[in-house]
PDB file of C-alpha atoms in Angstrom:
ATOM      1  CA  UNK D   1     -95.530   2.003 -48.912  1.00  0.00           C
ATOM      2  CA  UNK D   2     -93.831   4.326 -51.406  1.00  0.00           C
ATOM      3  CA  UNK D   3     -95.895   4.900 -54.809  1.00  0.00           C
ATOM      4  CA  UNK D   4     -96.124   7.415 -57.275  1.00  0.00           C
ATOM      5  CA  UNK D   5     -99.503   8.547 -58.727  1.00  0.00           C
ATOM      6  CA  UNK D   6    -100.054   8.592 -62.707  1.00  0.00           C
ATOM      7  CA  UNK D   7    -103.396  10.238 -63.252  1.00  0.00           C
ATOM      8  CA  UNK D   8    -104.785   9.573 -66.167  1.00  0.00           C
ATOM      9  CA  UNK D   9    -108.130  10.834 -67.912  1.00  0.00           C
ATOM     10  CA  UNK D  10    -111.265   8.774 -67.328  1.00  0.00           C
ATOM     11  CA  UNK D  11    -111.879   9.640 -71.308  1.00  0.00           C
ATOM     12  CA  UNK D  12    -109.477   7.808 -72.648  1.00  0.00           C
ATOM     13  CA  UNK D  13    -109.738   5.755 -75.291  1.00  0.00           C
ATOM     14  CA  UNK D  14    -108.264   2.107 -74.694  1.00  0.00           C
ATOM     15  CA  UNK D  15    -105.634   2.956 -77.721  1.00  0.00           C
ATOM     16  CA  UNK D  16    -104.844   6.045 -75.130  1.00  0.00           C
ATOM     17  CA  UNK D  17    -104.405   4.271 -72.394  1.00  0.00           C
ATOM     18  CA  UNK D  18    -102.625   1.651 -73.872  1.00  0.00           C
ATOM     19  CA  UNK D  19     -99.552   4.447 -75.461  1.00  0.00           C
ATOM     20  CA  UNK D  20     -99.801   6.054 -71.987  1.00  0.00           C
ATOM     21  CA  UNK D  21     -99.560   3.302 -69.198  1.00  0.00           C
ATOM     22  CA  UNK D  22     -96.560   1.961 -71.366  1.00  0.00           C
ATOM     23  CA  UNK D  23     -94.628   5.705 -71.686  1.00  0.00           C
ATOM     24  CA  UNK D  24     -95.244   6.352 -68.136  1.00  0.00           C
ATOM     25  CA  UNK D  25     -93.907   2.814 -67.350  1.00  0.00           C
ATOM     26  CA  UNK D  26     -96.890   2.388 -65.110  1.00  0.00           C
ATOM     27  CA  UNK D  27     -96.790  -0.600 -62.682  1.00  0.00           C
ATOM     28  CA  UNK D  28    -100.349  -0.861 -61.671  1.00  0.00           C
ATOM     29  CA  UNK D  29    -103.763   0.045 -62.364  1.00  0.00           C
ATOM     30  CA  UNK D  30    -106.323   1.992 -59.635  1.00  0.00           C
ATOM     31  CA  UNK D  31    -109.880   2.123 -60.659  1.00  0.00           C
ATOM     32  CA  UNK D  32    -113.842   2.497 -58.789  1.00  0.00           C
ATOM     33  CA  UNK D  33    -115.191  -0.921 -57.947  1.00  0.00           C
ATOM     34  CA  UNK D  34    -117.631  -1.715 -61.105  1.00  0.00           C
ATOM     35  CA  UNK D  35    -116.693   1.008 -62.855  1.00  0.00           C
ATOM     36  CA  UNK D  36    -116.928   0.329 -66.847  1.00  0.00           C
ATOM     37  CA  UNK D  37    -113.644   1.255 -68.230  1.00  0.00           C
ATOM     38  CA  UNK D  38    -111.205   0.056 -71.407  1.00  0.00           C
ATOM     39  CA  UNK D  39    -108.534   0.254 -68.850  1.00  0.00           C
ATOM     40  CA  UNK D  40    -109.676  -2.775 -67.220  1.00  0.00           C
ATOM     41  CA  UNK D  41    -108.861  -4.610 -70.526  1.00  0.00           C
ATOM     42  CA  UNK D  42    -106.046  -2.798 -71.015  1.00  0.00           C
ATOM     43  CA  UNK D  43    -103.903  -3.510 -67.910  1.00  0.00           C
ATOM     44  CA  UNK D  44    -104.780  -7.222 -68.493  1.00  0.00           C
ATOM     45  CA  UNK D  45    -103.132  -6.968 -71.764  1.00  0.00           C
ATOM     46  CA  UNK D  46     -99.676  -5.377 -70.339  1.00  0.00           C
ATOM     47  CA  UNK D  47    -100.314  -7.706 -67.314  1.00  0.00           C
ATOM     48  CA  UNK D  48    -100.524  -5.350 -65.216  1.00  0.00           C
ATOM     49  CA  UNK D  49    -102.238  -5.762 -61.559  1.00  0.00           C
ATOM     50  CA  UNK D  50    -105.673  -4.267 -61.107  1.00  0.00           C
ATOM     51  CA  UNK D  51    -106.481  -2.720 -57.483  1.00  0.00           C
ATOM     52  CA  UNK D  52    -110.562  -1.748 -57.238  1.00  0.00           C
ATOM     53  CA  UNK D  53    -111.221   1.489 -55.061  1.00  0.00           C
ATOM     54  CA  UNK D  54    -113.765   0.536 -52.598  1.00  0.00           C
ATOM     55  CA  UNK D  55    -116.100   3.269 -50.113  1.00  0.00           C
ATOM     56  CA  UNK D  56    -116.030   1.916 -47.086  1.00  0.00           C
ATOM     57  CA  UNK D  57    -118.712   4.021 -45.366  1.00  0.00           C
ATOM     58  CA  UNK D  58    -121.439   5.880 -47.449  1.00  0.00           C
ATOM     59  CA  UNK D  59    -121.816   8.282 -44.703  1.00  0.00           C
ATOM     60  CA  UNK D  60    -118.197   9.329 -44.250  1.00  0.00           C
ATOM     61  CA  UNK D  61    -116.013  10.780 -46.445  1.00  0.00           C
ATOM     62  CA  UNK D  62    -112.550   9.766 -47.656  1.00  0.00           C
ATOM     63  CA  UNK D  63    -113.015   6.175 -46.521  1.00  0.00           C
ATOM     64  CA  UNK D  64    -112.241   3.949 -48.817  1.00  0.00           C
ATOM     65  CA  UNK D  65    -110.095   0.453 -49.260  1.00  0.00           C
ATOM     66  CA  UNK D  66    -108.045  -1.470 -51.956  1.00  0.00           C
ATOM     67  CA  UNK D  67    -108.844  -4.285 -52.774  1.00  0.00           C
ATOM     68  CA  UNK D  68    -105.399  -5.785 -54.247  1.00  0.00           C
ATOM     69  CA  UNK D  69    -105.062  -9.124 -56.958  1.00  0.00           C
ATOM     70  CA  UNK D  70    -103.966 -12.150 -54.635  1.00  0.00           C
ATOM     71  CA  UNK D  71    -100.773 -12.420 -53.730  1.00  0.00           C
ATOM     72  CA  UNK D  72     -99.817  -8.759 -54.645  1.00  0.00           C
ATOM     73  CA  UNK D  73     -96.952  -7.696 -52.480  1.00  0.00           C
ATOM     74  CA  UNK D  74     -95.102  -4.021 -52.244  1.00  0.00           C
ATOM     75  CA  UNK D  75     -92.304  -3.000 -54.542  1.00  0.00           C
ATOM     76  CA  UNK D  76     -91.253  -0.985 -51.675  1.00  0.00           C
ATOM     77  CA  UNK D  77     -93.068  -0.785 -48.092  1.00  0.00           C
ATOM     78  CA  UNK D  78     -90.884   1.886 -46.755  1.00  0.00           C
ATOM     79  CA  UNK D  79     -92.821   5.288 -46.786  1.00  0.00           C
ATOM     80  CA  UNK D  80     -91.685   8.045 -49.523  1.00  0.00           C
ATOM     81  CA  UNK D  81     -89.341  10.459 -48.977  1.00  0.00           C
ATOM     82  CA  UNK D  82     -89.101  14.219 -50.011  1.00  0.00           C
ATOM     83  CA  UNK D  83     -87.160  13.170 -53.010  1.00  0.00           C
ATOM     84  CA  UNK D  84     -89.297  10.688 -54.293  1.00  0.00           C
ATOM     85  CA  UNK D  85     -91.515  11.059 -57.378  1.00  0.00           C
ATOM     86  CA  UNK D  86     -94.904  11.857 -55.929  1.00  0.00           C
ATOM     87  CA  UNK D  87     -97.111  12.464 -59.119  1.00  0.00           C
ATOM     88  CA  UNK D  88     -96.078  12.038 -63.087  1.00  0.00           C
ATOM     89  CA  UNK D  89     -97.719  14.629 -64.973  1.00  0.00           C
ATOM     90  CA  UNK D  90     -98.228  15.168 -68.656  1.00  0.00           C
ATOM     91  CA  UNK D  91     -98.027  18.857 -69.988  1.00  0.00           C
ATOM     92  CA  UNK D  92    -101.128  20.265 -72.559  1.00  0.00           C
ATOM     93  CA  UNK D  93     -98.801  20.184 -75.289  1.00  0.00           C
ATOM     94  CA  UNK D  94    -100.358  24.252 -76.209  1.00  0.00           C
ATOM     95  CA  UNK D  95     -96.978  25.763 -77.023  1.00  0.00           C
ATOM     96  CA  UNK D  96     -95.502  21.916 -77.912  1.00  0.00           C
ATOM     97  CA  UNK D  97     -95.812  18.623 -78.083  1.00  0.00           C
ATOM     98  CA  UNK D  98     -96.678  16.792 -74.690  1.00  0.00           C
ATOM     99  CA  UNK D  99     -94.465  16.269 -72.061  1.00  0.00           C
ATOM    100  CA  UNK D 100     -93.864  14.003 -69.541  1.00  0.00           C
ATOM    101  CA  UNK D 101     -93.196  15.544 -66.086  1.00  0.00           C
ATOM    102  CA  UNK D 102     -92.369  13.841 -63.241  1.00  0.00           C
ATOM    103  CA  UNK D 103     -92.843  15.420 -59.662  1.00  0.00           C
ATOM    104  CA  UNK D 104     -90.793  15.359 -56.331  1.00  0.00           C
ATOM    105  CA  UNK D 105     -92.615  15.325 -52.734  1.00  0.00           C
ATOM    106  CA  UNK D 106     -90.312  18.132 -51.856  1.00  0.00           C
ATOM    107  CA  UNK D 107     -91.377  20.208 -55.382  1.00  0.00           C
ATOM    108  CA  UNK D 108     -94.752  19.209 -54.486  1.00  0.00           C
ATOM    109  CA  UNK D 109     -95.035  20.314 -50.768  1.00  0.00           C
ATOM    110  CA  UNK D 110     -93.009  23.680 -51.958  1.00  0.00           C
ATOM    111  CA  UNK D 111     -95.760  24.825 -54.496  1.00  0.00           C
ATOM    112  CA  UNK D 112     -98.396  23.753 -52.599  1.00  0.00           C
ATOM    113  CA  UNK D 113     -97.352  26.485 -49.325  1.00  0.00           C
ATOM    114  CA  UNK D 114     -96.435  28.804 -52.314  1.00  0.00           C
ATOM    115  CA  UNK D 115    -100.087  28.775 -53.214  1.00  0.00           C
ATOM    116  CA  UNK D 116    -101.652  27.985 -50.017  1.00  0.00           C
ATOM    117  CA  UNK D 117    -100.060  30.912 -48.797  1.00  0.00           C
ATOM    118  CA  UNK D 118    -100.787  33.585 -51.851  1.00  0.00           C
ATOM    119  CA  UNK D 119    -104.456  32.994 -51.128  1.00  0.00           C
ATOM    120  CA  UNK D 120    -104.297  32.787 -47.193  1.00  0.00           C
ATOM    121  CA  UNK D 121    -105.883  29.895 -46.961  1.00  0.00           C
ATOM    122  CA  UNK D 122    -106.399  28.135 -43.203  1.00  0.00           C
ATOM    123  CA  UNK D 123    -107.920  24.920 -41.914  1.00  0.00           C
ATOM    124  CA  UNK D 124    -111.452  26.577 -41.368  1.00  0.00           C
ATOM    125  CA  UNK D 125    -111.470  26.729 -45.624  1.00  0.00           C
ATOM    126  CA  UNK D 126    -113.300  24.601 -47.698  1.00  0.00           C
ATOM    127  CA  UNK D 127    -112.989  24.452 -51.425  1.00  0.00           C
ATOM    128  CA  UNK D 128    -115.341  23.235 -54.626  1.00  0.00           C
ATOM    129  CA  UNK D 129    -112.953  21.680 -57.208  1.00  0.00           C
ATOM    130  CA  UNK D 130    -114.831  21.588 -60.327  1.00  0.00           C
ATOM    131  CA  UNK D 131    -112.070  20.225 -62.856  1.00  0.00           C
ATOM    132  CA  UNK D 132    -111.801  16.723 -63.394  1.00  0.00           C
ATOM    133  CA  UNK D 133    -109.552  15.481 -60.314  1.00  0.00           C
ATOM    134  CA  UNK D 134    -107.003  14.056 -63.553  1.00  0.00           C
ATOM    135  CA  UNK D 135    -106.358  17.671 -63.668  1.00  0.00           C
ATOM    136  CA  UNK D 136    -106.499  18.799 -60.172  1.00  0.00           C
ATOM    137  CA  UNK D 137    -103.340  17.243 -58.429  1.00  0.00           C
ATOM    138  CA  UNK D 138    -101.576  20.116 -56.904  1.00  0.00           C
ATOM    139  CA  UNK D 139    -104.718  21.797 -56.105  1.00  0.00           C
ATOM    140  CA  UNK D 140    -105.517  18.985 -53.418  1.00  0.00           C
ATOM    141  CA  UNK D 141    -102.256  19.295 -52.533  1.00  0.00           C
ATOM    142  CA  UNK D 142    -102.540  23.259 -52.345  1.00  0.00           C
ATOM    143  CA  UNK D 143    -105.814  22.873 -49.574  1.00  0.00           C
ATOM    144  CA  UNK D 144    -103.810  20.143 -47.727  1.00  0.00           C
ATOM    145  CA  UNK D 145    -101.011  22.125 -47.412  1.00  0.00           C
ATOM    146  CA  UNK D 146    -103.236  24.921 -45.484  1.00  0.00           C
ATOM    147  CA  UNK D 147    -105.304  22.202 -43.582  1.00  0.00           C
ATOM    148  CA  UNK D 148    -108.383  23.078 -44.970  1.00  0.00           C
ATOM    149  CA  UNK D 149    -110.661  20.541 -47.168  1.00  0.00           C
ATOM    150  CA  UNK D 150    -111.627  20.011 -50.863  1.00  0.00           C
ATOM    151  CA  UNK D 151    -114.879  19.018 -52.313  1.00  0.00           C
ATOM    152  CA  UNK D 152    -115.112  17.458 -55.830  1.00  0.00           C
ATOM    153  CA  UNK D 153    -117.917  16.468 -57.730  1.00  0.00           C
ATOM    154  CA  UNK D 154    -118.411  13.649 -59.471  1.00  0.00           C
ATOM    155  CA  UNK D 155    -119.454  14.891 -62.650  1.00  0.00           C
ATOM    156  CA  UNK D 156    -120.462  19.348 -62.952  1.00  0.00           C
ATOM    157  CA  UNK D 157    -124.199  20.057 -62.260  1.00  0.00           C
ATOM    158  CA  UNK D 158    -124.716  23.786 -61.994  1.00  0.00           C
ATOM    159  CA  UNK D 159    -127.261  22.638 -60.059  1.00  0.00           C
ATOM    160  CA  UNK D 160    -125.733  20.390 -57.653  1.00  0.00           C
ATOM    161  CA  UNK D 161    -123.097  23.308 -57.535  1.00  0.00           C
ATOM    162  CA  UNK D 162    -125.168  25.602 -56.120  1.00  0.00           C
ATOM    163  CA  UNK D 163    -127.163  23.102 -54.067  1.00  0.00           C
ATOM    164  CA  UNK D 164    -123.544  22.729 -52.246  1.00  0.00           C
ATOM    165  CA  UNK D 165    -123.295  26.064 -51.852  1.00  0.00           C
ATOM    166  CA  UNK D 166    -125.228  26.346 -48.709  1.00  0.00           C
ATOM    167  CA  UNK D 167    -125.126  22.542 -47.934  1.00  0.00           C
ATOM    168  CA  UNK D 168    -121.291  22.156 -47.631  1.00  0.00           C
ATOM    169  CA  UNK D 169    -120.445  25.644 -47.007  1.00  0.00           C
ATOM    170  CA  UNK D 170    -117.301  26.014 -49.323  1.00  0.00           C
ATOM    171  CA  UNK D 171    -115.355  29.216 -49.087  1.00  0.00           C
ATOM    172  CA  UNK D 172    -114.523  29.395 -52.470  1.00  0.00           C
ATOM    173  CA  UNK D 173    -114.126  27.395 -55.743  1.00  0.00           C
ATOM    174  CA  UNK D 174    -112.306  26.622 -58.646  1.00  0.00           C
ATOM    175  CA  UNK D 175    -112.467  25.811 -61.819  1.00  0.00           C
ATOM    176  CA  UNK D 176    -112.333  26.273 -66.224  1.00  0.00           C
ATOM    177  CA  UNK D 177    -113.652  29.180 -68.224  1.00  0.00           C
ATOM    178  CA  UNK D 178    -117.152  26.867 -69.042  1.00  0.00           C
ATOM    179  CA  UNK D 179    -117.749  25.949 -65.339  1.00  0.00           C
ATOM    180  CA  UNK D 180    -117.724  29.655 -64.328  1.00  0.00           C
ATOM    181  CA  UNK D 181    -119.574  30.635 -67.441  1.00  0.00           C
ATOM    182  CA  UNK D 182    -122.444  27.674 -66.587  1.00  0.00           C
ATOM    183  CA  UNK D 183    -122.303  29.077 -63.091  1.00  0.00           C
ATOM    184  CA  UNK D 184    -122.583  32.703 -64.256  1.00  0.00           C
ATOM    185  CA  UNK D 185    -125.675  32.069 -66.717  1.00  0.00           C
ATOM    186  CA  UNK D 186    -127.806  29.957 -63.949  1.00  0.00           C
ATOM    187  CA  UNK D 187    -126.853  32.451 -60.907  1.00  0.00           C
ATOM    188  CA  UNK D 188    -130.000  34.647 -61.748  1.00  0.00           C
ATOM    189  CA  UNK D 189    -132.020  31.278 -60.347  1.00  0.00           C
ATOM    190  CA  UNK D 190    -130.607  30.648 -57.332  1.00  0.00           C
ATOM    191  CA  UNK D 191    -130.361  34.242 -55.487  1.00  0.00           C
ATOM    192  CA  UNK D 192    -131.010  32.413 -52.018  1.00  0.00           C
ATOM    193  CA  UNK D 193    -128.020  30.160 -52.042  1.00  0.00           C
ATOM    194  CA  UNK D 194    -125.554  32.769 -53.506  1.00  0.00           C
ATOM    195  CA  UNK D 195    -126.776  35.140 -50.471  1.00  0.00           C
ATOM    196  CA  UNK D 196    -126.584  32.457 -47.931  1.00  0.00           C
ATOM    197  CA  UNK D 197    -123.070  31.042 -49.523  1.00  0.00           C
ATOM    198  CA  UNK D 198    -119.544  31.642 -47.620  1.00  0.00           C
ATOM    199  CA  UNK D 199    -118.050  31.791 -50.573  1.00  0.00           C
ATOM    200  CA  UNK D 200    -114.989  34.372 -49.754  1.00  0.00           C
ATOM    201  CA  UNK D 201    -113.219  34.296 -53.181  1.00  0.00           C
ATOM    202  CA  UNK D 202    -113.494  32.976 -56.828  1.00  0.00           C
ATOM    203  CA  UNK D 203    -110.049  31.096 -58.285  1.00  0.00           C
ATOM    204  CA  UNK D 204    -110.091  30.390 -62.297  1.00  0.00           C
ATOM    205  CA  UNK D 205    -107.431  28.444 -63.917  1.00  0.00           C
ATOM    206  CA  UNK D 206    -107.029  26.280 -67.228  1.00  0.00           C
ATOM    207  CA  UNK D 207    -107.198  28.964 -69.305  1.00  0.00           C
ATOM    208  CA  UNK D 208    -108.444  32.658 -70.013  1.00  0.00           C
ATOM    209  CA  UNK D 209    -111.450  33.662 -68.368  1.00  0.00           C
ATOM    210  CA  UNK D 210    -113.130  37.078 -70.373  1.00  0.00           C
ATOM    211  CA  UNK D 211    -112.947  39.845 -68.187  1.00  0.00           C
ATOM    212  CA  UNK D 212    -116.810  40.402 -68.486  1.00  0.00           C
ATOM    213  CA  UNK D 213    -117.559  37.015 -66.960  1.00  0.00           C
ATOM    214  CA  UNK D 214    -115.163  38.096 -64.345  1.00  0.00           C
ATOM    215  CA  UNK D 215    -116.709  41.351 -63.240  1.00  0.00           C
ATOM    216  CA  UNK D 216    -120.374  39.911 -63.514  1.00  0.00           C
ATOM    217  CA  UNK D 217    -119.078  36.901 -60.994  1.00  0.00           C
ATOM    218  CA  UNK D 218    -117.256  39.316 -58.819  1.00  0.00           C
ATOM    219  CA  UNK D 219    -120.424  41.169 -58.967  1.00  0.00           C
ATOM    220  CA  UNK D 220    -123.283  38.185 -58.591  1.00  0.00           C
ATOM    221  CA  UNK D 221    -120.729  36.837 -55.787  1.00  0.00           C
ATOM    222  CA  UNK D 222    -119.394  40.308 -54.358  1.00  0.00           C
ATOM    223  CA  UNK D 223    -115.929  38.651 -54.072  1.00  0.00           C
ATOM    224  CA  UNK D 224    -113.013  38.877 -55.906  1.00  0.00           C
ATOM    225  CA  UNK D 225    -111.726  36.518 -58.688  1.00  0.00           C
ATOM    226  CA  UNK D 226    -108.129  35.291 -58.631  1.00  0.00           C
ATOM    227  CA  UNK D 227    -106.747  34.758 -61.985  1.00  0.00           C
ATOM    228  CA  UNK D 228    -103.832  32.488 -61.839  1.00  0.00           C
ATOM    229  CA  UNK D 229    -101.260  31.119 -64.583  1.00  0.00           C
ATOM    230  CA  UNK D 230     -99.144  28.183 -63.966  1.00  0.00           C
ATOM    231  CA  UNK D 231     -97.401  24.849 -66.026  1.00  0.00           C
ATOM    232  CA  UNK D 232     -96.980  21.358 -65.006  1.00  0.00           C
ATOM    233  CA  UNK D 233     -93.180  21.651 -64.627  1.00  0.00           C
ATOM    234  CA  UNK D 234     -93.093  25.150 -62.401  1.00  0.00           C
ATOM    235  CA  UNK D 235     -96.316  25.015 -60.944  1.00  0.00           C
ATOM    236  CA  UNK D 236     -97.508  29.328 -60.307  1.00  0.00           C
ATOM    237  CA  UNK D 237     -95.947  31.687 -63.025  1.00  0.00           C
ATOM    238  CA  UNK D 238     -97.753  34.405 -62.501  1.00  0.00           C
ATOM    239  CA  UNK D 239    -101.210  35.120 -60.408  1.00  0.00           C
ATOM    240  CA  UNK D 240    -103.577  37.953 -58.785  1.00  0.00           C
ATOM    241  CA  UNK D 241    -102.727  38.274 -55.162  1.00  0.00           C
ATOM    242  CA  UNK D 242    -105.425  38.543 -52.586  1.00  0.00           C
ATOM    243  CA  UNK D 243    -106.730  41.717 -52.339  1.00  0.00           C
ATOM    244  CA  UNK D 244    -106.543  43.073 -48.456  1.00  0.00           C
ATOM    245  CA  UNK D 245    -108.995  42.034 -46.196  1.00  0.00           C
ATOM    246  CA  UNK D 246    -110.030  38.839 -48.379  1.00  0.00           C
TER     247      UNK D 246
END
């Protein structure tokens, strides 16, 4: 049926997501099976329906189930269209206070081949996210949009980073300022994996990254790093194209 997504941090306080499933005007409530959360006792509060996210298979990825309240029916079964609100977003607030910012399919599918195609990505890449997936909605959509496929973890490990370096065979990553600096600091430890990665180009986002963590990455990685600026309502403002042959 046709839905729009809210994401909303994990963090939250229950006073948090109390002011922010009512401003949003959110009509239900996704959440991991037996996962701990004030937003459990939240929804129940503003009556709002509960649906637990269920793995179907341990062994393969991406299936999971709903498990809906009884007698839960659609608000509308039809399937979206291109001007429906896929995703409501919430700006930083850096230059302001917050916004909220609701997103079109069509806006969505046009920023996602905007980006897609600035970093010439196919369906044989694979990417590391490493910011919260609250944060990391129009990247998905960005690897979707080229076919390719999208790793997240559930919570950063710089070990468990590198560790899916040669396990998973990403082709690059993304990610904050303090994920590449963790990554940066521990590389000297795992020499092997870097060497044996596929890793074909670095992408940092959410915020400045110092130019001497860039070169030494470029350097420990021997691939470029794509600095990128963008804002909830536009999407890319300004980024480093690929340099040839990437």
């Amino acid at each position: 049926g046709c839905a729009t997504a809210v994401p909303l941090n994990p963090r939250n306080t229950a006073k948090e997501f109390q002011d922010q499933l009512h401003d949003r005007r959110v009509q239900a409530v996704i959440i991991q099976k037996n996962l701990q959360s004030p937003v459990r006792d939240v929804a129940k509060q503003l009556d709002l329906p509960v649906f637990d996210l269920v793995t179907d298979d341990e062994g393969l990825t991406g299936m999971v189930r709903l498990l809906a309240p009884l007698h839960q029916k659609p608000v509308r079964p039809e399937p979206s269209g291109a001007d429906d609100i896929a995703y409501v977003l919430a700006t930083s607030g850096t230059t302001s206070s917050g916004r909220i910012v609701p997103l079109r399919h069509r806006h969505l599918m046009a920023r996602s081949q905007v980006s897609a195609d600035l970093f010439g990505l196919t369906p044989d890449d694979r990417c590391i996210n490493l910011n919260p997936l609250n944060y990391a909605q129009s990247r998905v959509a960005m690897v979707l949009a080229s076919g390719g496929s999208i790793i997240f973890m559930p919570h950063f490990n710089v070990e468990t980073f590198f560790n899916y370096l040669t396990e998973l065979k990403p082709t690059w990553f993304q990610g904050s300022f303090t994920f590449h600096q963790a990554i940066r600091d521990h590389a000297q430890h795992h020499a092997k994996e870097i060497q044996e990665s596929k890793i074909r180009f670095i992408r940092t986002s959410s915020g400045r990254l110092e130019p001497h963590i860039t070169k030494d990455l470029e350097r420990i990685f021997d691939v470029p790093v794509i600095e990128a600026y963008a804002s909830s309502e536009t999407g890319r403002i300004a980024g480093n194209p690929q340099p040839p042959g990437i």
